[in-house]
PDB file of C-alpha atoms in Angstrom:
ATOM      1  CA  MET A   1      17.541 -18.848 -32.651  1.00 92.00           C
ATOM      2  CA  ARG A   2      20.606 -17.889 -34.402  1.00 94.00           C
ATOM      3  CA  LEU A   3      23.937 -17.188 -32.404  1.00 96.00           C
ATOM      4  CA  VAL A   4      26.391 -15.450 -33.994  1.00 97.00           C
ATOM      5  CA  ILE A   5      29.680 -14.475 -32.273  1.00 97.00           C
ATOM      6  CA  ALA A   6      31.834 -12.271 -34.411  1.00 97.00           C
ATOM      7  CA  ARG A   7      34.229  -9.076 -34.183  1.00 97.00           C
ATOM      8  CA  CYS A   8      32.123  -6.289 -35.452  1.00 97.00           C
ATOM      9  CA  SER A   9      30.992  -2.576 -35.208  1.00 97.00           C
ATOM     10  CA  VAL A  10      27.462  -1.721 -34.984  1.00 96.00           C
ATOM     11  CA  ASP A  11      25.622   1.938 -35.566  1.00 96.00           C
ATOM     12  CA  TYR A  12      22.123   3.052 -34.740  1.00 93.00           C
ATOM     13  CA  ALA A  13      20.476   5.372 -36.943  1.00 90.00           C
ATOM     14  CA  GLY A  14      16.765   6.425 -35.675  1.00 84.00           C
ATOM     15  CA  ARG A  15      15.681   9.029 -33.205  1.00 79.00           C
ATOM     16  CA  LEU A  16      19.301   9.524 -32.205  1.00 82.00           C
ATOM     17  CA  THR A  17      22.439   7.888 -33.439  1.00 88.00           C
ATOM     18  CA  ALA A  18      24.822   5.305 -31.740  1.00 90.00           C
ATOM     19  CA  HIS A  19      28.019   3.717 -32.353  1.00 94.00           C
ATOM     20  CA  LEU A  20      29.722   0.686 -30.904  1.00 94.00           C
ATOM     21  CA  PRO A  21      33.309   0.114 -32.095  1.00 96.00           C
ATOM     22  CA  SER A  22      34.772  -3.047 -33.214  1.00 96.00           C
ATOM     23  CA  ALA A  23      34.820  -5.604 -30.668  1.00 96.00           C
ATOM     24  CA  PRO A  24      33.964  -9.326 -30.535  1.00 96.00           C
ATOM     25  CA  ARG A  25      30.198  -9.587 -29.168  1.00 96.00           C
ATOM     26  CA  LEU A  26      27.258 -12.100 -29.231  1.00 97.00           C
ATOM     27  CA  ILE A  27      24.546 -11.406 -31.653  1.00 97.00           C
ATOM     28  CA  LEU A  28      21.160 -13.134 -31.242  1.00 96.00           C
ATOM     29  CA  VAL A  29      18.647 -13.513 -33.920  1.00 95.00           C
ATOM     30  CA  LYS A  30      15.377 -14.707 -32.447  1.00 91.00           C
ATOM     31  CA  ALA A  31      12.423 -16.420 -34.193  1.00 85.00           C
ATOM     32  CA  ASP A  32      10.329 -13.266 -33.443  1.00 83.00           C
ATOM     33  CA  GLY A  33      12.759 -11.296 -35.830  1.00 87.00           C
ATOM     34  CA  SER A  34      14.276  -9.186 -32.795  1.00 91.00           C
ATOM     35  CA  VAL A  35      17.958  -8.752 -33.384  1.00 95.00           C
ATOM     36  CA  SER A  36      20.208  -7.995 -30.151  1.00 94.00           C
ATOM     37  CA  ILE A  37      23.892  -7.584 -29.703  1.00 96.00           C
ATOM     38  CA  HIS A  38      25.891  -8.347 -26.393  1.00 95.00           C
ATOM     39  CA  ALA A  39      29.007  -8.141 -24.754  1.00 94.00           C
ATOM     40  CA  ASP A  40      30.436 -10.414 -22.086  1.00 90.00           C
ATOM     41  CA  ASP A  41      28.979  -8.432 -19.089  1.00 86.00           C
ATOM     42  CA  ARG A  42      25.896  -6.419 -18.321  1.00 76.00           C
ATOM     43  CA  ALA A  43      23.951  -9.767 -17.400  1.00 75.00           C
ATOM     44  CA  TYR A  44      21.185 -10.140 -19.662  1.00 76.00           C
ATOM     45  CA  LYS A  45      20.900  -6.638 -21.071  1.00 85.00           C
ATOM     46  CA  PRO A  46      22.146  -6.032 -24.633  1.00 91.00           C
ATOM     47  CA  LEU A  47      24.413  -3.150 -25.911  1.00 92.00           C
ATOM     48  CA  ASN A  48      21.860  -2.238 -28.592  1.00 92.00           C
ATOM     49  CA  TRP A  49      18.828  -4.350 -30.075  1.00 90.00           C
ATOM     50  CA  MET A  50      15.540  -3.907 -32.541  1.00 90.00           C
ATOM     51  CA  SER A  51      12.365  -5.144 -31.457  1.00 86.00           C
ATOM     52  CA  PRO A  52       9.842  -6.740 -33.821  1.00 84.00           C
ATOM     53  CA  PRO A  53       8.506  -6.247 -36.167  1.00 85.00           C
ATOM     54  CA  CYS A  54      11.643  -5.839 -38.263  1.00 90.00           C
ATOM     55  CA  THR A  55      13.768  -7.166 -41.130  1.00 93.00           C
ATOM     56  CA  LEU A  56      17.196  -8.647 -41.339  1.00 95.00           C
ATOM     57  CA  LYS A  57      18.958  -8.058 -44.582  1.00 95.00           C
ATOM     58  CA  GLU A  58      22.492  -9.718 -44.936  1.00 95.00           C
ATOM     59  CA  GLY A  59      24.571  -7.916 -47.500  1.00 93.00           C
ATOM     60  CA  ALA A  60      26.029  -9.386 -50.773  1.00 90.00           C
ATOM     61  CA  GLY A  61      28.855  -8.619 -53.110  1.00 89.00           C
ATOM     62  CA  GLU A  62      30.419  -5.207 -52.117  1.00 87.00           C
ATOM     63  CA  GLU A  63      27.893  -5.293 -48.998  1.00 90.00           C
ATOM     64  CA  GLU A  64      28.856  -8.735 -47.681  1.00 92.00           C
ATOM     65  CA  GLY A  65      29.491  -8.942 -44.176  1.00 94.00           C
ATOM     66  CA  VAL A  66      26.874  -5.875 -43.468  1.00 96.00           C
ATOM     67  CA  TRP A  67      23.687  -6.659 -41.770  1.00 96.00           C
ATOM     68  CA  THR A  68      20.841  -4.187 -42.195  1.00 96.00           C
ATOM     69  CA  VAL A  69      17.864  -4.406 -39.525  1.00 96.00           C
ATOM     70  CA  VAL A  70      15.105  -2.011 -40.230  1.00 95.00           C
ATOM     71  CA  ASN A  71      12.016  -1.627 -38.093  1.00 91.00           C
ATOM     72  CA  LYS A  72       8.617  -0.193 -39.112  1.00 87.00           C
ATOM     73  CA  ALA A  73       9.815   3.329 -38.047  1.00 87.00           C
ATOM     74  CA  GLY A  74      12.533   3.169 -40.691  1.00 91.00           C
ATOM     75  CA  GLU A  75      15.048   3.079 -37.716  1.00 92.00           C
ATOM     76  CA  LYS A  76      18.149   1.025 -38.696  1.00 94.00           C
ATOM     77  CA  LEU A  77      20.704  -1.238 -36.866  1.00 95.00           C
ATOM     78  CA  ILE A  78      23.947  -1.665 -39.134  1.00 96.00           C
ATOM     79  CA  ILE A  79      25.952  -4.479 -37.965  1.00 97.00           C
ATOM     80  CA  THR A  80      29.482  -4.597 -40.035  1.00 97.00           C
ATOM     81  CA  MET A  81      31.023  -7.779 -39.466  1.00 96.00           C
ATOM     82  CA  GLU A  82      35.020  -8.533 -39.686  1.00 96.00           C
ATOM     83  CA  GLU A  83      35.406 -11.877 -38.589  1.00 96.00           C
ATOM     84  CA  VAL A  84      32.802 -14.468 -37.803  1.00 96.00           C
ATOM     85  CA  LEU A  85      34.217 -16.897 -35.054  1.00 96.00           C
ATOM     86  CA  HIS A  86      30.839 -19.003 -34.473  1.00 96.00           C
ATOM     87  CA  ASP A  87      27.319 -19.144 -36.422  1.00 95.00           C
ATOM     88  CA  SER A  88      24.720 -21.728 -35.683  1.00 96.00           C
ATOM     89  CA  SER A  89      21.074 -22.084 -35.460  1.00 94.00           C
ATOM     90  CA  HIS A  90      18.805 -23.777 -32.960  1.00 91.00           C
ATOM     91  CA  GLU A  91      15.071 -24.777 -32.966  1.00 86.00           C
ATOM     92  CA  LEU A  92      13.751 -23.848 -29.764  1.00 82.00           C
ATOM     93  CA  GLY A  93      10.110 -24.638 -30.179  1.00 73.00           C
ATOM     94  CA  VAL A  94       7.391 -23.003 -28.367  1.00 65.00           C
ATOM     95  CA  ASP A  95       8.254 -21.809 -24.710  1.00 65.00           C
ATOM     96  CA  PRO A  96       5.770 -22.656 -21.828  1.00 60.00           C
ATOM     97  CA  GLY A  97       6.111 -19.003 -20.525  1.00 57.00           C
ATOM     98  CA  LEU A  98       7.308 -17.678 -16.891  1.00 54.00           C
ATOM     99  CA  ILE A  99       5.877 -19.808 -14.167  1.00 54.00           C
ATOM    100  CA  LYS A 100       4.270 -17.269 -11.868  1.00 54.00           C
ATOM    101  CA  ASP A 101       5.186 -17.382  -8.323  1.00 51.00           C
ATOM    102  CA  GLY A 102       2.426 -17.449  -5.586  1.00 54.00           C
ATOM    103  CA  VAL A 103       1.821 -13.687  -5.256  1.00 71.00           C
ATOM    104  CA  GLU A 104       1.579 -13.225  -9.163  1.00 81.00           C
ATOM    105  CA  ALA A 105      -0.537 -16.041  -9.472  1.00 83.00           C
ATOM    106  CA  HIS A 106      -2.904 -14.714  -6.791  1.00 85.00           C
ATOM    107  CA  LEU A 107      -2.846 -11.256  -7.978  1.00 88.00           C
ATOM    108  CA  GLN A 108      -3.932 -12.612 -11.617  1.00 90.00           C
ATOM    109  CA  GLU A 109      -6.684 -14.411  -9.940  1.00 90.00           C
ATOM    110  CA  LEU A 110      -7.633 -11.299  -7.653  1.00 90.00           C
ATOM    111  CA  LEU A 111      -7.764  -9.117 -10.637  1.00 92.00           C
ATOM    112  CA  ALA A 112      -9.765 -11.359 -12.940  1.00 91.00           C
ATOM    113  CA  ASP A 113     -12.291 -11.666  -9.964  1.00 91.00           C
ATOM    114  CA  ARG A 114     -12.421  -7.715  -9.895  1.00 90.00           C
ATOM    115  CA  ILE A 115     -11.525  -6.616 -13.506  1.00 93.00           C
ATOM    116  CA  GLU A 116     -13.321  -3.240 -12.823  1.00 91.00           C
ATOM    117  CA  THR A 117     -10.313  -2.327 -10.867  1.00 91.00           C
ATOM    118  CA  LEU A 118      -8.732  -1.498 -14.575  1.00 93.00           C
ATOM    119  CA  GLY A 119     -11.815   0.576 -15.168  1.00 92.00           C
ATOM    120  CA  GLU A 120     -15.512   0.838 -14.974  1.00 93.00           C
ATOM    121  CA  GLY A 121     -17.204  -0.998 -17.680  1.00 95.00           C
ATOM    122  CA  TYR A 122     -14.176  -3.549 -18.105  1.00 96.00           C
ATOM    123  CA  THR A 123     -15.398  -7.087 -18.615  1.00 96.00           C
ATOM    124  CA  LEU A 124     -13.178 -10.359 -18.454  1.00 96.00           C
ATOM    125  CA  ILE A 125     -12.679 -12.296 -21.595  1.00 96.00           C
ATOM    126  CA  ARG A 126     -10.473 -15.145 -20.025  1.00 94.00           C
ATOM    127  CA  ARG A 127      -7.367 -15.851 -17.918  1.00 93.00           C
ATOM    128  CA  GLU A 128      -4.257 -17.491 -19.372  1.00 92.00           C
ATOM    129  CA  TYR A 129      -5.224 -16.562 -23.032  1.00 94.00           C
ATOM    130  CA  MET A 130      -3.078 -18.797 -24.885  1.00 91.00           C
ATOM    131  CA  THR A 131      -0.688 -17.565 -27.618  1.00 89.00           C
ATOM    132  CA  ALA A 132       2.118 -19.212 -29.659  1.00 86.00           C
ATOM    133  CA  ILE A 133       4.542 -17.798 -27.296  1.00 87.00           C
ATOM    134  CA  GLY A 134       2.844 -18.223 -24.205  1.00 88.00           C
ATOM    135  CA  PRO A 135      -0.385 -17.444 -22.252  1.00 91.00           C
ATOM    136  CA  VAL A 136      -1.283 -13.585 -21.816  1.00 95.00           C
ATOM    137  CA  ASP A 137      -2.251 -13.252 -18.172  1.00 95.00           C
ATOM    138  CA  ILE A 138      -5.691 -11.704 -18.679  1.00 96.00           C
ATOM    139  CA  LEU A 139      -7.379 -10.901 -21.788  1.00 97.00           C
ATOM    140  CA  CYS A 140     -10.218  -8.450 -21.130  1.00 97.00           C
ATOM    141  CA  ARG A 141     -12.455  -5.574 -22.947  1.00 96.00           C
ATOM    142  CA  ASP A 142     -12.879  -2.230 -21.659  1.00 96.00           C
ATOM    143  CA  ALA A 143     -15.950  -0.077 -21.822  1.00 95.00           C
ATOM    144  CA  ASP A 144     -15.410   0.799 -25.398  1.00 95.00           C
ATOM    145  CA  GLY A 145     -15.399  -2.849 -26.108  1.00 95.00           C
ATOM    146  CA  GLN A 146     -11.664  -2.411 -27.437  1.00 97.00           C
ATOM    147  CA  THR A 147      -9.629  -5.921 -26.364  1.00 97.00           C
ATOM    148  CA  VAL A 148      -7.188  -5.473 -23.626  1.00 97.00           C
ATOM    149  CA  ALA A 149      -4.140  -7.719 -22.694  1.00 97.00           C
ATOM    150  CA  VAL A 150      -3.123  -7.489 -19.007  1.00 97.00           C
ATOM    151  CA  GLU A 151       0.348  -8.969 -18.087  1.00 96.00           C
ATOM    152  CA  ILE A 152       0.759  -8.881 -14.330  1.00 93.00           C
ATOM    153  CA  LYS A 153       4.052  -8.775 -12.180  1.00 92.00           C
ATOM    154  CA  ARG A 154       4.931  -8.538  -8.636  1.00 89.00           C
ATOM    155  CA  ARG A 155       7.944  -6.012  -9.723  1.00 90.00           C
ATOM    156  CA  GLY A 156       7.645  -4.307 -13.057  1.00 93.00           C
ATOM    157  CA  GLU A 157      10.564  -4.000 -14.814  1.00 94.00           C
ATOM    158  CA  ILE A 158      11.398  -3.652 -18.675  1.00 94.00           C
ATOM    159  CA  ASP A 159      11.397  -7.345 -19.235  1.00 93.00           C
ATOM    160  CA  GLY A 160       7.873  -7.343 -18.516  1.00 93.00           C
ATOM    161  CA  VAL A 161       6.876  -4.429 -21.001  1.00 95.00           C
ATOM    162  CA  GLU A 162       8.970  -6.440 -23.610  1.00 94.00           C
ATOM    163  CA  GLN A 163       7.216  -9.520 -22.797  1.00 94.00           C
ATOM    164  CA  LEU A 164       3.658  -7.713 -23.131  1.00 96.00           C
ATOM    165  CA  THR A 165       4.897  -6.158 -26.337  1.00 95.00           C
ATOM    166  CA  ARG A 166       5.433  -9.410 -27.921  1.00 94.00           C
ATOM    167  CA  TYR A 167       1.881 -10.633 -26.819  1.00 95.00           C
ATOM    168  CA  LEU A 168       0.517  -7.289 -28.128  1.00 96.00           C
ATOM    169  CA  GLU A 169       2.325  -7.749 -31.651  1.00 94.00           C
ATOM    170  CA  LEU A 170       0.878 -11.290 -32.099  1.00 93.00           C
ATOM    171  CA  LEU A 171      -2.691 -10.811 -30.986  1.00 95.00           C
ATOM    172  CA  ASN A 172      -3.119  -7.546 -33.197  1.00 95.00           C
ATOM    173  CA  ARG A 173      -2.730  -9.994 -35.948  1.00 93.00           C
ATOM    174  CA  ASP A 174      -5.832 -11.629 -35.141  1.00 93.00           C
ATOM    175  CA  PRO A 175      -8.675  -9.504 -36.923  1.00 93.00           C
ATOM    176  CA  HIS A 176     -11.334 -11.030 -34.308  1.00 93.00           C
ATOM    177  CA  LEU A 177      -9.686  -9.357 -31.685  1.00 95.00           C
ATOM    178  CA  ALA A 178      -7.431  -6.170 -33.076  1.00 95.00           C
ATOM    179  CA  PRO A 179      -7.056  -3.645 -32.112  1.00 96.00           C
ATOM    180  CA  VAL A 180      -5.571  -4.918 -28.980  1.00 97.00           C
ATOM    181  CA  ARG A 181      -4.026  -2.519 -26.407  1.00 97.00           C
ATOM    182  CA  GLY A 182      -1.864  -3.146 -23.366  1.00 97.00           C
ATOM    183  CA  ILE A 183      -1.853  -2.751 -19.634  1.00 97.00           C
ATOM    184  CA  PHE A 184       1.258  -3.637 -17.375  1.00 97.00           C
ATOM    185  CA  ALA A 185      -0.102  -4.132 -13.937  1.00 95.00           C
ATOM    186  CA  ALA A 186       2.333  -4.822 -10.742  1.00 93.00           C
ATOM    187  CA  GLN A 187       2.529  -3.980  -7.295  1.00 91.00           C
ATOM    188  CA  GLU A 188       5.511  -1.750  -8.163  1.00 93.00           C
ATOM    189  CA  ILE A 189       6.920  -0.307 -11.552  1.00 95.00           C
ATOM    190  CA  LYS A 190      10.202   0.746 -11.896  1.00 94.00           C
ATOM    191  CA  PRO A 191      10.631   4.277 -13.443  1.00 94.00           C
ATOM    192  CA  GLN A 192      12.421   2.613 -16.687  1.00 94.00           C
ATOM    193  CA  ALA A 193       9.525   0.160 -17.646  1.00 95.00           C
ATOM    194  CA  ARG A 194       7.217   2.854 -17.001  1.00 95.00           C
ATOM    195  CA  VAL A 195       8.987   5.023 -19.620  1.00 95.00           C
ATOM    196  CA  LEU A 196       9.336   2.179 -22.121  1.00 95.00           C
ATOM    197  CA  ALA A 197       5.624   1.340 -21.639  1.00 96.00           C
ATOM    198  CA  SER A 198       4.515   4.763 -22.343  1.00 95.00           C
ATOM    199  CA  ASP A 199       6.582   5.028 -25.362  1.00 94.00           C
ATOM    200  CA  ARG A 200       5.103   1.900 -26.661  1.00 94.00           C
ATOM    201  CA  GLY A 201       1.630   3.338 -26.052  1.00 96.00           C
ATOM    202  CA  ILE A 202       1.341   0.398 -22.941  1.00 97.00           C
ATOM    203  CA  GLY A 203      -0.894   1.810 -19.826  1.00 96.00           C
ATOM    204  CA  CYS A 204       0.474   1.043 -16.503  1.00 97.00           C
ATOM    205  CA  GLN A 205      -1.631  -0.023 -13.462  1.00 95.00           C
ATOM    206  CA  ILE A 206      -0.422  -0.169  -9.665  1.00 94.00           C
ATOM    207  CA  LEU A 207      -1.976  -3.315  -7.954  1.00 89.00           C
ATOM    208  CA  ASP A 208      -2.466  -2.784  -4.013  1.00 87.00           C
ATOM    209  CA  TYR A 209      -2.361  -6.517  -3.226  1.00 78.00           C
ATOM    210  CA  ASP A 210      -3.786  -6.313   0.370  1.00 76.00           C
ATOM    211  CA  ALA A 211      -6.743  -4.087  -0.968  1.00 79.00           C
ATOM    212  CA  LEU A 212      -7.601  -6.698  -3.461  1.00 80.00           C
ATOM    213  CA  ARG A 213      -7.401  -9.324  -0.891  1.00 75.00           C
ATOM    214  CA  GLY A 214      -9.651  -7.138   1.270  1.00 68.00           C
ATOM    215  CA  ILE A 215     -12.145  -6.562  -1.581  1.00 48.00           C
ATOM    216  CA  GLU A 216     -12.056 -10.406  -2.015  1.00 43.00           C
ATOM    217  CA  ASP A 217     -12.807 -10.901   1.829  1.00 47.00           C
ATOM    218  CA  ASP A 218     -15.659  -8.495   1.923  1.00 45.00           C
ATOM    219  CA  LYS A 219     -17.509 -10.674  -0.809  1.00 44.00           C
ATOM    220  CA  LEU A 220     -17.462 -13.495   2.025  1.00 42.00           C
ATOM    221  CA  ARG A 221     -19.378 -11.456   4.855  1.00 42.00           C
ATOM    222  CA  LEU A 222     -23.080 -11.517   5.180  1.00 40.00           C
ATOM    223  CA  PHE A 223     -23.143  -8.317   7.041  1.00 39.00           C
TER     224      PHE A 223
END
């Protein structure tokens, strides 16, 4: 990960345009290629960002100090550096991923056991399918044989959609699995997360924890 603190202005050109006037900001360049610009507020949320896959070009000569980030759709994030206060790179290695709490872990177990909850004809490939950036909660196939990656949360927020997006980008590089589509499954999905998921072609599935447990309990009954 590269950390740059700089006085800069930022312009975004894509489906809409946006401008951040000159100010000191933190710029994160991650190993997955993503670039995000942060202020000293808003908690973890960036002011602007470009999700992978994208390319970063640092200008030279007359363009020195101008970073241009372009994604596969041709959208651009242009960062104009006025003064660099800090620039360092750090090797973080492979992250083990977020440890699920008890409810999320149980939801994963229940859904894997009753994978047809996602739709008729679904079959399980495996739980905790490992990738270079962490395990996908559930990998399965739909009735048409297409690979489906499922990310499970108790409460579905934007971070979960971003996490699933990164998994899908990696999984779709594997010719034995591609094409892979995603399902974001949670007990509750926030409207912003649902909009982002829809924009990225990711399906959403509400999970009823009590109903899943009830289904599981029915299997134990003789009559």
